[in-house]
Short mmCIF file of C-alpha atoms in Angstrom, two decimals:
data_model
loop_
_atom_site.label_atom_id
_atom_site.label_comp_id
_atom_site.label_asym_id
_atom_site.label_seq_id
_atom_site.Cartn_x
_atom_site.Cartn_y
_atom_site.Cartn_z
CA UNK A 1 0.00 0.00 0.00
CA UNK A 2 2.81 2.43 0.77
CA UNK A 3 4.37 2.00 -2.69
CA UNK A 4 0.89 2.44 -4.20
CA UNK A 5 0.41 5.83 -2.53
CA UNK A 6 3.87 7.01 -3.61
CA UNK A 7 3.10 5.89 -7.14
CA UNK A 8 0.05 8.08 -7.22
CA UNK A 9 1.80 11.18 -5.90
CA UNK A 10 5.37 11.25 -7.31
CA UNK A 11 6.64 10.66 -10.84
CA UNK A 12 10.02 11.07 -12.55
CA UNK A 13 10.11 12.22 -16.14
CA UNK A 14 12.88 10.85 -18.37
CA UNK A 15 12.69 12.11 -21.94
CA UNK A 16 9.16 11.41 -23.14
CA UNK A 17 8.56 8.56 -20.65
CA UNK A 18 7.13 9.00 -17.16
CA UNK A 19 8.37 6.48 -14.63
CA UNK A 20 6.55 6.11 -11.33
CA UNK A 21 8.45 5.58 -8.08
CA UNK A 22 6.93 2.12 -7.83
CA UNK A 23 8.11 1.29 -11.32
CA UNK A 24 11.54 2.66 -10.53
CA UNK A 25 11.83 0.46 -7.45
CA UNK A 26 10.87 -2.60 -9.48
CA UNK A 27 13.37 -1.65 -12.18
CA UNK A 28 16.20 -1.24 -9.67
CA UNK A 29 15.36 -4.55 -8.04
CA UNK A 30 15.49 -6.17 -11.45
CA UNK A 31 18.81 -4.76 -12.64
CA UNK A 32 20.47 -4.67 -9.23
CA UNK A 33 21.58 -8.33 -9.17
CA UNK A 34 22.80 -8.02 -12.75
CA UNK A 35 24.88 -4.98 -11.87
CA UNK A 36 26.48 -6.81 -8.97
CA UNK A 37 27.19 -9.81 -11.19
CA UNK A 38 28.89 -7.70 -13.84
CA UNK A 39 31.32 -6.21 -11.33
CA UNK A 40 32.18 -9.44 -9.54
CA UNK A 41 35.89 -10.33 -9.79
CA UNK A 42 36.66 -12.91 -12.47
CA UNK A 43 37.57 -16.35 -11.14
CA UNK A 44 40.57 -17.76 -13.00
CA UNK A 45 40.35 -21.31 -11.68
CA UNK A 46 41.51 -23.44 -8.78
CA UNK A 47 44.92 -22.80 -7.30
CA UNK A 48 46.97 -25.70 -5.96
CA UNK A 49 46.79 -26.07 -2.16
CA UNK A 50 49.88 -26.84 -0.09
CA UNK A 51 49.87 -30.63 0.33
CA UNK A 52 53.41 -30.83 1.74
CA UNK A 53 52.58 -30.74 5.49
CA UNK A 54 50.12 -33.63 5.18
CA UNK A 55 50.90 -37.22 6.14
CA UNK A 56 51.40 -39.43 3.07
CA UNK A 57 48.04 -41.21 2.95
CA UNK A 58 46.13 -38.04 3.81
CA UNK A 59 48.06 -36.16 1.10
CA UNK A 60 47.10 -38.75 -1.51
CA UNK A 61 43.44 -38.66 -0.56
CA UNK A 62 43.32 -34.86 -0.48
CA UNK A 63 45.17 -34.59 -3.79
CA UNK A 64 42.68 -36.84 -5.58
CA UNK A 65 39.72 -35.14 -3.87
CA UNK A 66 40.95 -31.72 -5.00
CA UNK A 67 41.68 -32.80 -8.56
CA UNK A 68 38.63 -34.98 -9.23
CA UNK A 69 36.06 -32.19 -9.84
CA UNK A 70 38.52 -30.35 -12.08
CA UNK A 71 39.01 -33.49 -14.16
CA UNK A 72 35.24 -33.91 -14.35
CA UNK A 73 34.78 -30.32 -15.60
CA UNK A 74 37.49 -30.62 -18.26
CA UNK A 75 36.09 -33.98 -19.40
CA UNK A 76 32.58 -32.52 -19.58
CA UNK A 77 33.82 -29.74 -21.88
CA UNK A 78 35.51 -32.26 -24.17
CA UNK A 79 32.42 -34.48 -24.18
CA UNK A 80 30.28 -31.51 -25.19
CA UNK A 81 32.60 -30.78 -28.11
CA UNK A 82 32.57 -34.44 -29.10
CA UNK A 83 28.77 -34.50 -29.07
CA UNK A 84 28.76 -31.54 -31.45
CA UNK A 85 31.19 -33.32 -33.81
CA UNK A 86 29.08 -36.49 -33.75
CA UNK A 87 25.88 -34.56 -34.43
CA UNK A 88 27.51 -32.66 -37.28
CA UNK A 89 28.78 -35.92 -38.81
CA UNK A 90 25.23 -37.30 -38.80
CA UNK A 91 23.84 -34.14 -40.40
CA UNK A 92 26.49 -34.08 -43.11
CA UNK A 93 25.99 -37.79 -43.81
CA UNK A 94 22.26 -37.17 -44.28
CA UNK A 95 22.97 -34.46 -46.84
CA UNK A 96 22.20 -31.41 -44.73
CA UNK A 97 24.06 -28.18 -45.35
CA UNK A 98 26.36 -26.94 -42.60
CA UNK A 99 25.07 -23.62 -41.28
CA UNK A 100 27.30 -20.59 -40.86
CA UNK A 101 27.09 -20.86 -37.07
CA UNK A 102 27.91 -24.58 -37.10
CA UNK A 103 30.85 -24.01 -39.42
CA UNK A 104 32.15 -21.23 -37.18
CA UNK A 105 32.00 -23.50 -34.13
CA UNK A 106 33.63 -26.30 -36.11
CA UNK A 107 36.49 -24.04 -37.15
CA UNK A 108 37.05 -22.97 -33.55
CA UNK A 109 37.20 -26.58 -32.33
CA UNK A 110 39.42 -27.59 -35.25
CA UNK A 111 41.87 -24.78 -34.51
CA UNK A 112 42.09 -25.80 -30.86
CA UNK A 113 42.77 -29.42 -31.78
CA UNK A 114 45.22 -28.43 -34.55
CA UNK A 115 43.18 -29.77 -37.45
CA UNK A 116 43.57 -27.85 -40.71
CA UNK A 117 40.23 -26.92 -42.28
CA UNK A 118 41.50 -24.85 -45.20
CA UNK A 119 40.78 -26.59 -48.51
CA UNK A 120 39.89 -29.74 -46.53
CA UNK A 121 36.68 -31.68 -47.07
CA UNK A 122 34.52 -31.62 -43.96
CA UNK A 123 33.04 -35.08 -44.41
CA UNK A 124 36.15 -37.03 -45.39
CA UNK A 125 38.98 -35.14 -43.66
CA UNK A 126 37.99 -32.67 -40.95
CA UNK A 127 35.28 -34.56 -39.06
CA UNK A 128 37.01 -37.98 -39.05
CA UNK A 129 40.21 -36.41 -37.71
CA UNK A 130 38.31 -34.51 -35.05
CA UNK A 131 36.40 -37.64 -34.04
CA UNK A 132 39.74 -39.23 -33.17
CA UNK A 133 41.11 -36.18 -31.36
CA UNK A 134 38.11 -34.76 -29.55
CA UNK A 135 37.62 -37.32 -26.81
CA UNK A 136 38.16 -37.67 -23.09
CA UNK A 137 41.26 -38.99 -21.36
CA UNK A 138 40.45 -41.62 -18.72
CA UNK A 139 40.02 -40.16 -15.26
CA UNK A 140 42.39 -42.72 -13.75
CA UNK A 141 45.14 -41.79 -16.20
CA UNK A 142 44.82 -38.06 -15.51
CA UNK A 143 44.84 -38.50 -11.73
CA UNK A 144 47.79 -40.89 -11.66
CA UNK A 145 49.94 -38.98 -14.14
CA UNK A 146 49.28 -35.78 -12.20
CA UNK A 147 50.33 -37.52 -8.99
CA UNK A 148 53.39 -39.09 -10.57
CA UNK A 149 54.64 -36.01 -12.43
CA UNK A 150 54.03 -33.56 -9.57
CA UNK A 151 55.02 -35.66 -6.55
CA UNK A 152 51.41 -35.59 -5.37
CA UNK A 153 51.27 -31.83 -5.85
CA UNK A 154 54.49 -31.02 -3.99
CA UNK A 155 56.99 -30.44 -6.81
CA UNK A 156 58.50 -27.01 -7.45
CA UNK A 157 56.80 -26.81 -10.84
CA UNK A 158 53.43 -27.66 -9.31
CA UNK A 159 53.77 -25.14 -6.50
CA UNK A 160 55.21 -22.30 -8.60
CA UNK A 161 53.36 -22.90 -11.86
CA UNK A 162 50.31 -25.13 -11.23
CA UNK A 163 52.03 -27.57 -13.60
CA UNK A 164 51.04 -31.11 -12.61
CA UNK A 165 52.22 -32.92 -15.72
CA UNK A 166 55.73 -31.66 -16.45
CA UNK A 167 54.61 -29.91 -19.62
CA UNK A 168 57.23 -27.79 -21.33
CA UNK A 169 57.13 -24.48 -23.17
CA UNK A 170 59.53 -23.46 -25.93
CA UNK A 171 59.44 -19.68 -26.36
CA UNK A 172 62.34 -17.54 -25.13
CA UNK A 173 62.27 -17.06 -21.37
CA UNK A 174 59.03 -18.95 -20.89
CA UNK A 175 58.00 -20.85 -17.80
CA UNK A 176 60.24 -22.07 -15.01
CA UNK A 177 63.87 -23.01 -15.61
CA UNK A 178 64.54 -26.65 -14.62
CA UNK A 179 67.44 -27.22 -12.24
CA UNK A 180 70.65 -28.24 -13.99
CA UNK A 181 69.47 -27.16 -17.45
CA UNK A 182 71.46 -24.55 -19.33
CA UNK A 183 69.75 -21.18 -19.93
CA UNK A 184 70.04 -21.71 -23.70
CA UNK A 185 68.39 -25.15 -23.56
CA UNK A 186 65.46 -23.81 -25.58
CA UNK A 187 62.69 -24.81 -23.21
CA UNK A 188 61.24 -24.22 -19.79
CA UNK A 189 58.58 -25.88 -17.67
CA UNK A 190 55.25 -24.23 -18.44
CA UNK A 191 53.42 -22.07 -15.90
CA UNK A 192 49.62 -22.08 -15.73
CA UNK A 193 47.22 -19.58 -14.21
CA UNK A 194 45.32 -22.39 -12.50
CA UNK A 195 45.23 -26.16 -12.06
CA UNK A 196 42.21 -26.18 -14.38
CA UNK A 197 44.36 -24.73 -17.15
CA UNK A 198 47.08 -27.30 -16.49
CA UNK A 199 44.64 -30.22 -16.75
CA UNK A 200 43.03 -28.81 -19.90
CA UNK A 201 46.46 -28.32 -21.50
CA UNK A 202 47.50 -31.89 -20.64
CA UNK A 203 44.33 -33.32 -22.21
CA UNK A 204 44.83 -31.18 -25.30
CA UNK A 205 48.44 -32.34 -25.51
CA UNK A 206 47.41 -36.01 -25.59
CA UNK A 207 44.71 -35.18 -28.12
CA UNK A 208 46.97 -33.31 -30.55
CA UNK A 209 50.69 -34.12 -30.23
CA UNK A 210 52.11 -36.52 -32.86
CA UNK A 211 53.85 -38.52 -30.11
CA UNK A 212 50.48 -39.67 -28.83
CA UNK A 213 48.93 -40.74 -32.13
CA UNK A 214 48.98 -44.37 -30.93
CA UNK A 215 47.08 -43.35 -27.81
CA UNK A 216 44.37 -41.76 -29.95
CA UNK A 217 44.17 -44.75 -32.30
CA UNK A 218 43.86 -47.14 -29.36
CA UNK A 219 41.13 -44.98 -27.83
CA UNK A 220 39.17 -44.90 -31.08
CA UNK A 221 39.45 -48.69 -31.37
CA UNK A 222 37.95 -49.01 -27.90
CA UNK A 223 35.16 -46.62 -28.91
CA UNK A 224 34.42 -48.62 -32.05
CA UNK A 225 34.20 -51.78 -29.96
CA UNK A 226 31.95 -50.08 -27.37
CA UNK A 227 34.58 -50.90 -24.75
CA UNK A 228 35.52 -48.96 -21.62
CA UNK A 229 38.24 -46.32 -22.01
CA UNK A 230 40.38 -47.88 -19.29
CA UNK A 231 43.49 -46.11 -18.10
CA UNK A 232 45.39 -49.37 -17.68
CA UNK A 233 44.77 -50.12 -21.36
CA UNK A 234 45.38 -46.69 -22.84
CA UNK A 235 48.53 -46.15 -20.78
CA UNK A 236 50.31 -48.26 -23.39
CA UNK A 237 49.79 -45.41 -25.86
CA UNK A 238 51.93 -43.08 -23.73
CA UNK A 239 55.22 -44.91 -24.17
CA UNK A 240 56.87 -41.66 -25.31
CA UNK A 241 55.66 -39.62 -22.34
CA UNK A 242 58.77 -40.49 -20.35
CA UNK A 243 62.31 -41.44 -21.28
CA UNK A 244 61.84 -44.43 -18.97
CA UNK A 245 59.52 -46.00 -21.52
CA UNK A 246 58.08 -49.38 -20.49
CA UNK A 247 59.14 -48.96 -16.85
CA UNK A 248 57.19 -45.70 -16.65
CA UNK A 249 54.06 -47.28 -18.18
CA UNK A 250 54.27 -50.20 -15.77
CA UNK A 251 54.45 -47.77 -12.86
CA UNK A 252 51.45 -45.79 -14.10
CA UNK A 253 49.38 -48.97 -14.41
CA UNK A 254 50.43 -50.13 -10.96
CA UNK A 255 49.45 -46.78 -9.42
CA UNK A 256 46.01 -46.96 -11.06
CA UNK A 257 45.41 -50.41 -9.59
CA UNK A 258 46.92 -49.60 -6.18
CA UNK A 259 44.64 -46.60 -5.81
CA UNK A 260 41.54 -48.47 -7.07
CA UNK A 261 40.84 -45.87 -9.75
CA UNK A 262 39.84 -48.08 -12.65
CA UNK A 263 36.11 -48.46 -11.79
CA UNK A 264 35.75 -44.68 -12.11
CA UNK A 265 36.60 -44.72 -15.84
#
């Protein structure tokens, strides 16, 4: 009732429109939350906690608990892209034209996964290549490689650069200089703004780098057979991830089994 009386008595004229106090209050209530949202600080992603003080078993549990939702988010993004590729393949196979918006999205995904679309046929070249590249990495493999490469989140590269996978960068002065490596070595250990970015970069690396072509072929074979993308199986495709070769792969598989991660894939 109070707003009703004010509405009858007081008006504010803006240009040719008359806005009542009641209407103004409703308008402010409507745009207020939006205004607050616009000026909220941008969240760049999860930062790595300090796992060093924790007892070994607690550290392992906390490390996996911290990383699991990040892995789930990254995998969900990849799955969404894969669903788009699959849908587009079906539409092209049925003779439909690819819309401008669909082609724009396709080009963005192709650029991210390093697939050349210029002068390439969508049906016979672009989409089949993307189908092999745009796919998830098993949860167990991500968690165990992150643990192995970062010392369960305690390595210098993890703490200083959110780098859980030992990924390198190759531009001048990039990243963190490894101990014992000459300044002119031509590479550094990459720094990431968040753990999310590190996980996403690792997944992209496995999905694009020529060294992991066998990994992608093995994964596609499992897909074609409607089989589970098991980390203990696909680990064999990462023989070039470490100079230790077979010994490294055996250790990764053992860690997956020891930590009972396989059922989660």
